[in-house]
PDB file of C-alpha atoms in Angstrom:
ATOM      1  CA  MET A  19      -4.163  -3.169 -10.011  1.00 43.00           C
ATOM      2  CA  SER A  20      -5.492  -4.044  -6.576  1.00 45.00           C
ATOM      3  CA  GLY A  21      -5.395  -3.005  -2.942  1.00 60.00           C
ATOM      4  CA  ARG A  22      -4.698   0.679  -2.383  1.00 92.00           C
ATOM      5  CA  ASP A  23      -3.381   1.422  -5.839  1.00 95.00           C
ATOM      6  CA  VAL A  24      -3.546   5.109  -6.777  1.00 97.00           C
ATOM      7  CA  LEU A  25      -3.516   6.194 -10.401  1.00 97.00           C
ATOM      8  CA  ILE A  26      -2.708   9.809 -11.282  1.00 98.00           C
ATOM      9  CA  LEU A  27      -3.649  10.795 -14.824  1.00 98.00           C
ATOM     10  CA  LEU A  28      -1.236  12.882 -16.883  1.00 97.00           C
ATOM     11  CA  PHE A  29      -1.868  14.958 -19.986  1.00 97.00           C
ATOM     12  CA  ALA A  30      -0.328  17.880 -21.845  1.00 96.00           C
ATOM     13  CA  GLY A  31      -0.795  21.132 -19.943  1.00 96.00           C
ATOM     14  CA  VAL A  32      -1.375  19.487 -16.570  1.00 97.00           C
ATOM     15  CA  GLN A  33      -0.674  21.563 -13.450  1.00 95.00           C
ATOM     16  CA  SER A  34       2.467  20.036 -11.952  1.00 96.00           C
ATOM     17  CA  LEU A  35       1.509  20.702  -8.308  1.00 94.00           C
ATOM     18  CA  ASP A  36      -1.855  19.018  -8.860  1.00 95.00           C
ATOM     19  CA  VAL A  37       0.164  15.899  -9.672  1.00 96.00           C
ATOM     20  CA  THR A  38       3.034  16.071  -7.201  1.00 95.00           C
ATOM     21  CA  GLY A  39       1.001  17.336  -4.230  1.00 94.00           C
ATOM     22  CA  PRO A  40      -1.323  14.332  -3.880  1.00 95.00           C
ATOM     23  CA  LEU A  41       1.507  12.034  -4.963  1.00 96.00           C
ATOM     24  CA  GLU A  42       3.684  13.206  -2.053  1.00 95.00           C
ATOM     25  CA  VAL A  43       0.830  12.700   0.413  1.00 95.00           C
ATOM     26  CA  PHE A  44       0.163   9.116  -0.695  1.00 96.00           C
ATOM     27  CA  ALA A  45       3.878   8.325  -0.997  1.00 94.00           C
ATOM     28  CA  GLY A  46       4.377   9.652   2.521  1.00 93.00           C
ATOM     29  CA  ALA A  47       2.346   6.759   3.877  1.00 93.00           C
ATOM     30  CA  GLY A  48       4.920   4.330   2.506  1.00 89.00           C
ATOM     31  CA  PRO A  49       4.895   1.683  -0.260  1.00 88.00           C
ATOM     32  CA  SER A  50       3.085  -0.808   1.925  1.00 91.00           C
ATOM     33  CA  ALA A  51       0.130   1.579   2.212  1.00 95.00           C
ATOM     34  CA  TYR A  52      -0.193   2.871  -1.344  1.00 96.00           C
ATOM     35  CA  HIS A  53       1.220   2.030  -4.746  1.00 95.00           C
ATOM     36  CA  VAL A  54       1.136   5.212  -6.829  1.00 96.00           C
ATOM     37  CA  THR A  55       1.298   5.059 -10.623  1.00 96.00           C
ATOM     38  CA  THR A  56       1.135   7.794 -13.237  1.00 97.00           C
ATOM     39  CA  ALA A  57      -0.276   7.148 -16.697  1.00 97.00           C
ATOM     40  CA  GLY A  58      -0.970   9.218 -19.776  1.00 97.00           C
ATOM     41  CA  PRO A  59      -2.000   8.857 -23.424  1.00 96.00           C
ATOM     42  CA  GLY A  60       0.493   6.602 -25.185  1.00 96.00           C
ATOM     43  CA  GLY A  61       2.785   6.702 -22.162  1.00 96.00           C
ATOM     44  CA  ALA A  62       4.494   9.699 -23.779  1.00 96.00           C
ATOM     45  CA  PRO A  63       6.177  12.453 -21.745  1.00 97.00           C
ATOM     46  CA  VAL A  64       3.868  15.393 -21.001  1.00 96.00           C
ATOM     47  CA  ARG A  65       4.821  19.025 -20.638  1.00 96.00           C
ATOM     48  CA  THR A  66       3.111  20.670 -17.689  1.00 96.00           C
ATOM     49  CA  SER A  67       1.634  24.176 -17.710  1.00 93.00           C
ATOM     50  CA  SER A  68       4.777  25.457 -15.973  1.00 93.00           C
ATOM     51  CA  GLY A  69       7.126  23.858 -18.518  1.00 95.00           C
ATOM     52  CA  LEU A  70       8.176  20.850 -16.435  1.00 95.00           C
ATOM     53  CA  THR A  71       8.224  17.557 -18.347  1.00 97.00           C
ATOM     54  CA  ILE A  72       6.902  14.441 -16.606  1.00 97.00           C
ATOM     55  CA  VAL A  73       7.319  10.919 -17.966  1.00 97.00           C
ATOM     56  CA  PRO A  74       4.323   8.679 -17.089  1.00 97.00           C
ATOM     57  CA  ASP A  75       4.927   5.229 -15.650  1.00 97.00           C
ATOM     58  CA  ARG A  76       2.483   3.630 -18.072  1.00 97.00           C
ATOM     59  CA  ASP A  77       0.336   4.046 -21.148  1.00 97.00           C
ATOM     60  CA  LEU A  78      -3.168   4.892 -19.962  1.00 96.00           C
ATOM     61  CA  ALA A  79      -4.647   2.492 -22.513  1.00 95.00           C
ATOM     62  CA  ASP A  80      -3.000  -0.408 -20.672  1.00 95.00           C
ATOM     63  CA  VAL A  81      -4.315   0.516 -17.235  1.00 94.00           C
ATOM     64  CA  ALA A  82      -7.505  -0.792 -15.641  1.00 89.00           C
ATOM     65  CA  ALA A  83      -9.356   0.934 -12.820  1.00 86.00           C
ATOM     66  CA  PRO A  84      -7.342   1.130  -9.574  1.00 93.00           C
ATOM     67  CA  ASP A  85      -8.626   1.721  -6.062  1.00 94.00           C
ATOM     68  CA  THR A  86      -8.313   5.511  -6.391  1.00 97.00           C
ATOM     69  CA  VAL A  87      -8.098   7.693  -9.501  1.00 97.00           C
ATOM     70  CA  VAL A  88      -6.676  11.221  -9.205  1.00 97.00           C
ATOM     71  CA  VAL A  89      -7.490  13.637 -12.041  1.00 97.00           C
ATOM     72  CA  PRO A  90      -5.360  16.791 -11.821  1.00 97.00           C
ATOM     73  CA  GLY A  91      -6.184  20.136 -13.397  1.00 96.00           C
ATOM     74  CA  GLY A  92      -4.289  22.611 -15.483  1.00 95.00           C
ATOM     75  CA  GLU A  93      -4.492  24.397 -18.811  1.00 94.00           C
ATOM     76  CA  GLY A  94      -4.868  21.052 -20.554  1.00 94.00           C
ATOM     77  CA  THR A  95      -8.415  20.738 -19.238  1.00 95.00           C
ATOM     78  CA  ARG A  96      -9.615  23.622 -21.434  1.00 90.00           C
ATOM     79  CA  GLU A  97      -9.707  21.313 -24.434  1.00 90.00           C
ATOM     80  CA  PRO A  98      -9.857  17.842 -22.851  1.00 90.00           C
ATOM     81  CA  ASP A  99      -7.867  15.040 -24.442  1.00 92.00           C
ATOM     82  CA  PRO A 100     -10.548  12.664 -25.790  1.00 95.00           C
ATOM     83  CA  SER A 101      -8.547   9.627 -24.706  1.00 95.00           C
ATOM     84  CA  ILE A 102      -8.577  10.819 -21.078  1.00 96.00           C
ATOM     85  CA  VAL A 103     -12.324  11.401 -21.167  1.00 96.00           C
ATOM     86  CA  GLU A 104     -12.984   8.041 -22.797  1.00 96.00           C
ATOM     87  CA  TRP A 105     -10.807   6.228 -20.271  1.00 97.00           C
ATOM     88  CA  LEU A 106     -12.750   7.844 -17.427  1.00 97.00           C
ATOM     89  CA  ARG A 107     -16.071   6.871 -18.982  1.00 96.00           C
ATOM     90  CA  ALA A 108     -14.930   3.296 -19.430  1.00 95.00           C
ATOM     91  CA  HIS A 109     -13.055   2.705 -16.160  1.00 95.00           C
ATOM     92  CA  ALA A 110     -14.044   5.192 -13.445  1.00 94.00           C
ATOM     93  CA  SER A 111     -16.997   3.082 -12.301  1.00 93.00           C
ATOM     94  CA  GLY A 112     -14.570   0.292 -11.425  1.00 94.00           C
ATOM     95  CA  ALA A 113     -12.619   2.460  -8.977  1.00 95.00           C
ATOM     96  CA  ARG A 114     -13.560   2.832  -5.327  1.00 95.00           C
ATOM     97  CA  ARG A 115     -12.858   6.575  -5.461  1.00 96.00           C
ATOM     98  CA  VAL A 116     -12.383   9.123  -8.213  1.00 97.00           C
ATOM     99  CA  VAL A 117     -11.067  12.528  -7.200  1.00 97.00           C
ATOM    100  CA  SER A 118     -10.154  15.686  -9.053  1.00 97.00           C
ATOM    101  CA  VAL A 119      -7.898  18.589  -8.212  1.00 95.00           C
ATOM    102  CA  CYS A 120      -8.654  22.116  -9.398  1.00 93.00           C
ATOM    103  CA  SER A 121      -9.936  22.195 -12.997  1.00 95.00           C
ATOM    104  CA  GLY A 122      -9.665  18.409 -13.227  1.00 96.00           C
ATOM    105  CA  ALA A 123     -13.382  18.623 -12.392  1.00 97.00           C
ATOM    106  CA  PHE A 124     -13.943  19.585 -16.052  1.00 97.00           C
ATOM    107  CA  LEU A 125     -12.621  16.192 -17.148  1.00 97.00           C
ATOM    108  CA  LEU A 126     -14.920  14.422 -14.696  1.00 97.00           C
ATOM    109  CA  ALA A 127     -17.871  16.482 -15.882  1.00 97.00           C
ATOM    110  CA  GLU A 128     -17.056  15.865 -19.553  1.00 97.00           C
ATOM    111  CA  ALA A 129     -17.014  12.141 -18.830  1.00 97.00           C
ATOM    112  CA  GLY A 130     -20.465  12.412 -17.234  1.00 97.00           C
ATOM    113  CA  LEU A 131     -19.229  11.521 -13.747  1.00 97.00           C
ATOM    114  CA  LEU A 132     -20.523  14.676 -12.062  1.00 97.00           C
ATOM    115  CA  ALA A 133     -24.050  14.621 -13.482  1.00 96.00           C
ATOM    116  CA  GLY A 134     -26.514  15.116 -10.634  1.00 96.00           C
ATOM    117  CA  ARG A 135     -23.705  15.587  -8.126  1.00 96.00           C
ATOM    118  CA  ARG A 136     -22.371  18.458  -6.037  1.00 95.00           C
ATOM    119  CA  ALA A 137     -18.834  19.518  -6.938  1.00 96.00           C
ATOM    120  CA  THR A 138     -16.277  22.289  -6.639  1.00 93.00           C
ATOM    121  CA  SER A 139     -13.198  23.533  -8.464  1.00 94.00           C
ATOM    122  CA  HIS A 140     -10.850  26.509  -8.375  1.00 90.00           C
ATOM    123  CA  TRP A 141     -12.925  29.582  -7.548  1.00 85.00           C
ATOM    124  CA  ARG A 142     -11.912  31.266 -10.829  1.00 87.00           C
ATOM    125  CA  VAL A 143     -13.490  28.556 -12.984  1.00 93.00           C
ATOM    126  CA  CYS A 144     -16.540  27.558 -10.957  1.00 91.00           C
ATOM    127  CA  ASP A 145     -18.875  29.823 -12.942  1.00 93.00           C
ATOM    128  CA  THR A 146     -17.601  28.336 -16.199  1.00 95.00           C
ATOM    129  CA  LEU A 147     -18.010  24.802 -14.867  1.00 96.00           C
ATOM    130  CA  ALA A 148     -21.600  25.550 -13.838  1.00 96.00           C
ATOM    131  CA  ARG A 149     -22.486  27.103 -17.199  1.00 96.00           C
ATOM    132  CA  ARG A 150     -20.881  24.368 -19.257  1.00 96.00           C
ATOM    133  CA  TYR A 151     -22.359  21.510 -17.235  1.00 97.00           C
ATOM    134  CA  PRO A 152     -25.758  22.623 -15.898  1.00 96.00           C
ATOM    135  CA  ASP A 153     -26.478  19.135 -14.531  1.00 97.00           C
ATOM    136  CA  VAL A 154     -23.693  19.650 -11.969  1.00 97.00           C
ATOM    137  CA  THR A 155     -24.362  21.544  -8.723  1.00 96.00           C
ATOM    138  CA  VAL A 156     -21.226  23.668  -8.441  1.00 94.00           C
ATOM    139  CA  ASP A 157     -20.331  25.104  -5.015  1.00 90.00           C
ATOM    140  CA  PRO A 158     -17.443  27.608  -5.277  1.00 87.00           C
ATOM    141  CA  GLN A 159     -16.957  27.955  -1.518  1.00 80.00           C
ATOM    142  CA  PRO A 160     -15.484  24.739   0.012  1.00 83.00           C
ATOM    143  CA  ILE A 161     -11.939  23.554  -0.548  1.00 84.00           C
ATOM    144  CA  PHE A 162     -13.237  20.101  -1.403  1.00 88.00           C
ATOM    145  CA  VAL A 163     -16.553  18.331  -1.826  1.00 91.00           C
ATOM    146  CA  ARG A 164     -17.297  14.614  -1.515  1.00 92.00           C
ATOM    147  CA  ASP A 165     -20.417  13.217  -3.148  1.00 94.00           C
ATOM    148  CA  GLY A 166     -20.514   9.458  -2.943  1.00 94.00           C
ATOM    149  CA  SER A 167     -17.446   7.909  -4.535  1.00 95.00           C
ATOM    150  CA  ILE A 168     -16.564  11.163  -6.340  1.00 97.00           C
ATOM    151  CA  ALA A 169     -14.595  13.980  -4.727  1.00 96.00           C
ATOM    152  CA  THR A 170     -13.602  17.307  -6.227  1.00 96.00           C
ATOM    153  CA  SER A 171     -11.253  19.909  -4.786  1.00 92.00           C
ATOM    154  CA  ALA A 172     -10.297  23.523  -5.298  1.00 89.00           C
ATOM    155  CA  GLY A 173      -6.974  24.823  -6.556  1.00 80.00           C
ATOM    156  CA  VAL A 174      -3.571  23.222  -5.989  1.00 75.00           C
ATOM    157  CA  THR A 175      -3.116  23.070  -2.196  1.00 84.00           C
ATOM    158  CA  ALA A 176      -6.695  21.890  -1.722  1.00 86.00           C
ATOM    159  CA  GLY A 177      -5.601  18.695  -3.474  1.00 88.00           C
ATOM    160  CA  LEU A 178      -3.246  18.112  -0.553  1.00 90.00           C
ATOM    161  CA  ASP A 179      -6.106  18.563   1.904  1.00 86.00           C
ATOM    162  CA  LEU A 180      -8.263  16.092  -0.007  1.00 90.00           C
ATOM    163  CA  ALA A 181      -5.437  13.547  -0.266  1.00 92.00           C
ATOM    164  CA  LEU A 182      -4.848  13.821   3.489  1.00 90.00           C
ATOM    165  CA  ALA A 183      -8.548  13.266   4.092  1.00 89.00           C
ATOM    166  CA  LEU A 184      -8.378  10.073   2.030  1.00 94.00           C
ATOM    167  CA  VAL A 185      -5.313   8.866   3.946  1.00 93.00           C
ATOM    168  CA  GLU A 186      -7.075   9.567   7.235  1.00 89.00           C
ATOM    169  CA  GLU A 187     -10.075   7.598   5.990  1.00 91.00           C
ATOM    170  CA  ASP A 188      -7.879   4.641   4.991  1.00 94.00           C
ATOM    171  CA  LEU A 189      -5.161   4.576   7.635  1.00 93.00           C
ATOM    172  CA  GLY A 190      -6.414   6.696  10.522  1.00 90.00           C
ATOM    173  CA  ARG A 191      -5.687  10.125  11.922  1.00 80.00           C
ATOM    174  CA  ASP A 192      -2.217   9.315  13.254  1.00 83.00           C
ATOM    175  CA  ALA A 193      -0.936   8.309   9.810  1.00 88.00           C
ATOM    176  CA  ALA A 194      -2.374  11.430   8.213  1.00 85.00           C
ATOM    177  CA  LEU A 195      -0.958  13.611  10.991  1.00 80.00           C
ATOM    178  CA  GLU A 196       2.525  12.174  10.492  1.00 86.00           C
ATOM    179  CA  ILE A 197       2.383  12.942   6.767  1.00 88.00           C
ATOM    180  CA  ALA A 198       1.088  16.457   7.443  1.00 83.00           C
ATOM    181  CA  ARG A 199       3.952  17.083   9.874  1.00 79.00           C
ATOM    182  CA  HIS A 200       6.477  15.836   7.348  1.00 85.00           C
ATOM    183  CA  LEU A 201       5.060  18.135   4.658  1.00 84.00           C
ATOM    184  CA  VAL A 202       4.699  21.008   7.165  1.00 72.00           C
ATOM    185  CA  MET A 203       1.014  21.512   6.444  1.00 71.00           C
ATOM    186  CA  PHE A 204      -2.326  21.586   8.209  1.00 52.00           C
ATOM    187  CA  LEU A 205      -4.045  18.395   9.285  1.00 49.00           C
ATOM    188  CA  ARG A 206      -6.347  19.116   7.842  1.00 51.00           C
ATOM    189  CA  ARG A 207      -8.428  22.040   6.741  1.00 55.00           C
ATOM    190  CA  PRO A 208     -12.092  21.083   6.941  1.00 53.00           C
ATOM    191  CA  ALA A 209     -13.756  20.454   3.600  1.00 48.00           C
ATOM    192  CA  ASN A 210     -16.238  23.261   4.111  1.00 51.00           C
ATOM    193  CA  GLN A 211     -13.582  25.857   4.843  1.00 52.00           C
ATOM    194  CA  THR A 212     -13.915  28.570   2.231  1.00 51.00           C
ATOM    195  CA  GLN A 213     -11.382  28.792  -0.597  1.00 43.00           C
ATOM    196  CA  LEU A 214     -10.734  32.478   0.062  1.00 40.00           C
ATOM    197  CA  SER A 215     -10.541  34.486   3.275  1.00 45.00           C
ATOM    198  CA  ALA A 216     -13.017  37.282   3.889  1.00 47.00           C
ATOM    199  CA  GLN A 217     -10.408  39.830   2.831  1.00 49.00           C
ATOM    200  CA  LEU A 218      -9.503  37.972  -0.367  1.00 44.00           C
ATOM    201  CA  SER A 219     -12.988  36.972  -1.437  1.00 46.00           C
ATOM    202  CA  ALA A 220     -14.530  40.378  -0.781  1.00 51.00           C
ATOM    203  CA  GLN A 221     -13.917  43.330  -3.015  1.00 59.00           C
ATOM    204  CA  LEU A 222     -11.519  46.008  -1.868  1.00 67.00           C
ATOM    205  CA  ALA A 223     -13.532  49.160  -1.374  1.00 72.00           C
ATOM    206  CA  THR A 224     -12.894  52.082  -3.694  1.00 75.00           C
ATOM    207  CA  ARG A 225     -13.123  54.797  -1.058  1.00 82.00           C
ATOM    208  CA  PRO A 226     -10.016  55.147   1.136  1.00 85.00           C
ATOM    209  CA  GLY A 227     -12.225  55.491   4.220  1.00 86.00           C
ATOM    210  CA  LEU A 228     -13.951  52.165   3.557  1.00 89.00           C
ATOM    211  CA  ARG A 229     -10.649  50.422   2.788  1.00 85.00           C
ATOM    212  CA  GLU A 230      -9.358  51.656   6.135  1.00 89.00           C
ATOM    213  CA  VAL A 231     -12.452  50.220   7.803  1.00 92.00           C
ATOM    214  CA  GLN A 232     -11.771  46.848   6.182  1.00 89.00           C
ATOM    215  CA  ARG A 233      -8.230  46.881   7.565  1.00 87.00           C
ATOM    216  CA  TRP A 234      -9.520  47.970  10.987  1.00 91.00           C
ATOM    217  CA  ILE A 235     -11.984  45.079  11.114  1.00 92.00           C
ATOM    218  CA  ALA A 236      -9.254  42.542  10.290  1.00 88.00           C
ATOM    219  CA  ASP A 237      -6.874  43.966  12.918  1.00 89.00           C
ATOM    220  CA  ASN A 238      -9.467  44.520  15.642  1.00 93.00           C
ATOM    221  CA  PRO A 239     -12.074  41.733  15.636  1.00 93.00           C
ATOM    222  CA  HIS A 240     -12.524  42.224  19.389  1.00 94.00           C
ATOM    223  CA  ALA A 241     -13.623  45.856  19.001  1.00 95.00           C
ATOM    224  CA  ASP A 242     -17.089  47.344  18.647  1.00 95.00           C
ATOM    225  CA  LEU A 243     -17.768  46.559  14.985  1.00 96.00           C
ATOM    226  CA  SER A 244     -21.360  47.684  14.873  1.00 96.00           C
ATOM    227  CA  VAL A 245     -22.518  49.645  11.854  1.00 96.00           C
ATOM    228  CA  THR A 246     -22.712  52.767  14.012  1.00 96.00           C
ATOM    229  CA  ALA A 247     -19.106  52.430  15.216  1.00 95.00           C
ATOM    230  CA  LEU A 248     -17.747  51.579  11.771  1.00 95.00           C
ATOM    231  CA  ALA A 249     -19.696  54.389  10.148  1.00 94.00           C
ATOM    232  CA  GLN A 250     -18.105  56.836  12.573  1.00 94.00           C
ATOM    233  CA  ARG A 251     -14.636  55.623  11.552  1.00 93.00           C
ATOM    234  CA  ALA A 252     -15.561  56.147   7.898  1.00 93.00           C
ATOM    235  CA  ASN A 253     -17.044  59.606   8.601  1.00 93.00           C
ATOM    236  CA  LEU A 254     -20.407  58.545   7.204  1.00 94.00           C
ATOM    237  CA  SER A 255     -23.884  58.216   8.641  1.00 95.00           C
ATOM    238  CA  PRO A 256     -24.840  54.618   9.524  1.00 95.00           C
ATOM    239  CA  ARG A 257     -27.234  54.476   6.584  1.00 95.00           C
ATOM    240  CA  GLN A 258     -24.681  55.883   4.121  1.00 95.00           C
ATOM    241  CA  PHE A 259     -22.000  53.557   5.451  1.00 94.00           C
ATOM    242  CA  ALA A 260     -24.125  50.402   5.225  1.00 95.00           C
ATOM    243  CA  ARG A 261     -25.179  51.235   1.666  1.00 94.00           C
ATOM    244  CA  ALA A 262     -21.666  52.194   0.489  1.00 93.00           C
ATOM    245  CA  PHE A 263     -19.983  49.228   2.164  1.00 92.00           C
ATOM    246  CA  ALA A 264     -22.366  46.708   0.602  1.00 92.00           C
ATOM    247  CA  ALA A 265     -21.987  48.320  -2.828  1.00 91.00           C
ATOM    248  CA  GLU A 266     -18.188  48.497  -2.801  1.00 88.00           C
ATOM    249  CA  VAL A 267     -17.265  45.376  -0.799  1.00 87.00           C
ATOM    250  CA  GLY A 268     -20.009  43.154  -2.178  1.00 86.00           C
ATOM    251  CA  GLU A 269     -21.692  42.159   1.081  1.00 88.00           C
ATOM    252  CA  PRO A 270     -23.285  43.881   4.103  1.00 93.00           C
ATOM    253  CA  PRO A 271     -20.891  44.967   6.872  1.00 93.00           C
ATOM    254  CA  GLY A 272     -22.433  42.592   9.409  1.00 94.00           C
ATOM    255  CA  ARG A 273     -21.806  39.555   7.220  1.00 92.00           C
ATOM    256  CA  TYR A 274     -18.247  40.677   6.492  1.00 92.00           C
ATOM    257  CA  VAL A 275     -17.533  41.173  10.198  1.00 94.00           C
ATOM    258  CA  GLY A 276     -18.976  37.747  10.976  1.00 93.00           C
ATOM    259  CA  ARG A 277     -16.694  36.029   8.472  1.00 90.00           C
ATOM    260  CA  VAL A 278     -13.612  37.865   9.734  1.00 91.00           C
ATOM    261  CA  ARG A 279     -14.384  36.880  13.320  1.00 94.00           C
ATOM    262  CA  VAL A 280     -14.889  33.205  12.444  1.00 91.00           C
ATOM    263  CA  GLU A 281     -11.618  33.136  10.501  1.00 87.00           C
ATOM    264  CA  THR A 282      -9.782  34.766  13.408  1.00 91.00           C
ATOM    265  CA  ALA A 283     -11.275  32.275  15.854  1.00 92.00           C
ATOM    266  CA  ARG A 284     -10.322  29.359  13.612  1.00 86.00           C
ATOM    267  CA  ARG A 285      -6.738  30.612  13.342  1.00 84.00           C
ATOM    268  CA  LEU A 286      -6.391  31.115  17.098  1.00 90.00           C
ATOM    269  CA  LEU A 287      -7.808  27.661  17.805  1.00 89.00           C
ATOM    270  CA  GLU A 288      -5.241  26.152  15.428  1.00 80.00           C
ATOM    271  CA  GLU A 289      -2.211  28.210  16.393  1.00 79.00           C
ATOM    272  CA  THR A 290      -2.518  29.046  20.113  1.00 88.00           C
ATOM    273  CA  ASP A 291      -3.128  27.292  23.414  1.00 89.00           C
ATOM    274  CA  ASP A 292      -5.574  29.954  24.586  1.00 92.00           C
ATOM    275  CA  GLY A 293      -8.774  28.676  26.119  1.00 93.00           C
ATOM    276  CA  VAL A 294     -12.053  28.913  24.246  1.00 93.00           C
ATOM    277  CA  ASP A 295     -13.328  31.680  26.549  1.00 94.00           C
ATOM    278  CA  ARG A 296     -10.242  33.812  25.912  1.00 94.00           C
ATOM    279  CA  ILE A 297     -10.406  33.267  22.165  1.00 95.00           C
ATOM    280  CA  ALA A 298     -14.078  34.215  22.163  1.00 95.00           C
ATOM    281  CA  GLY A 299     -13.130  37.503  23.830  1.00 95.00           C
ATOM    282  CA  ARG A 300     -10.263  38.176  21.410  1.00 95.00           C
ATOM    283  CA  CYS A 301     -12.629  37.648  18.488  1.00 94.00           C
ATOM    284  CA  GLY A 302     -15.370  39.944  19.717  1.00 95.00           C
ATOM    285  CA  TYR A 303     -17.874  37.296  20.797  1.00 95.00           C
ATOM    286  CA  GLY A 304     -19.689  38.078  24.008  1.00 88.00           C
ATOM    287  CA  THR A 305     -19.473  34.495  25.213  1.00 94.00           C
ATOM    288  CA  ALA A 306     -17.920  31.173  24.268  1.00 93.00           C
ATOM    289  CA  GLU A 307     -21.429  29.970  23.443  1.00 94.00           C
ATOM    290  CA  ALA A 308     -21.845  32.783  20.911  1.00 95.00           C
ATOM    291  CA  MET A 309     -18.577  31.731  19.242  1.00 94.00           C
ATOM    292  CA  ARG A 310     -19.676  28.106  19.261  1.00 93.00           C
ATOM    293  CA  ARG A 311     -22.904  28.972  17.457  1.00 93.00           C
ATOM    294  CA  ALA A 312     -21.062  31.132  14.912  1.00 93.00           C
ATOM    295  CA  MET A 313     -18.573  28.368  14.106  1.00 91.00           C
ATOM    296  CA  VAL A 314     -21.308  25.770  13.776  1.00 90.00           C
ATOM    297  CA  ARG A 315     -23.102  28.007  11.278  1.00 88.00           C
ATOM    298  CA  ALA A 316     -19.933  28.746   9.277  1.00 85.00           C
ATOM    299  CA  LEU A 317     -17.939  25.514   9.540  1.00 81.00           C
ATOM    300  CA  GLY A 318     -20.400  22.911  10.741  1.00 81.00           C
ATOM    301  CA  VAL A 319     -18.398  22.200  13.900  1.00 84.00           C
ATOM    302  CA  PRO A 320     -18.197  23.921  17.353  1.00 89.00           C
ATOM    303  CA  ALA A 321     -14.995  25.543  18.590  1.00 89.00           C
ATOM    304  CA  ALA A 322     -13.839  22.795  20.952  1.00 87.00           C
ATOM    305  CA  GLU A 323     -14.431  20.081  18.374  1.00 85.00           C
ATOM    306  CA  TYR A 324     -12.693  22.152  15.685  1.00 84.00           C
ATOM    307  CA  ARG A 325      -9.566  22.395  17.849  1.00 84.00           C
ATOM    308  CA  ARG A 326      -9.634  18.669  18.589  1.00 79.00           C
ATOM    309  CA  ARG A 327      -9.885  17.767  14.917  1.00 71.00           C
ATOM    310  CA  PHE A 328      -7.723  20.373  13.254  1.00 65.00           C
TER     311      PHE A 328
END
């Protein structure tokens, strides 16, 4: 293999979207840009975790390191196929890039490729990955992480984001944008965007009054969301509210409000033509500068630059 050859590994119990998602991104650039091959142990058909059967192009034993190796996830990573792990140990160093999707990070870690590196995976398995491989710095927040020639991504759709990032690196933004348009997807979510929204990653409060406050915050980011105002809505004293909210939601109200406002600002920057000043007002920031600082802290990029990129 040579040039921009992409190899996607297959194994029993692989997640089908972890395979077909990146494959569609690379194939969207055309055969002159990438040559995509699938390979698995013995070249035998593999049954995916959803029951779909995929026939590899080649026997993995006959394949040398390509330019880019894609290691998908799925139930088959729970008990890694030794031949997959051994192939990675023997050949990954010869590839320019090795990337994993979802729990494919377990195969990279088992092969020793993540030792001393920062990595991510699907949020549900990050704790397990960290416990099983203590020499890996596991970050459960971002949708993908790049550490040198190794990149790891979160669940399923994050593999599309990572593949688009690689295409943009190789062929430029216009090529990646055209593929994203064809697949009707974002170009592209920033790597440090969190896997889950504030509402999904936080706990849903037990008390009806606190759950109503959570819904109010999401629907009214422009409103007065101080502890005093929110406590009044929940019919609690400010001290009672702050203590109960943190206990039931899992984080202080101020932090929760901050994450909701950043997510709302990000969405409005992506989906509307409103000016930065107007968006800052709709999100409850006093000034555009306050929104800029909040986005830099959360996403590593100011509002205007975020809109230009994404």
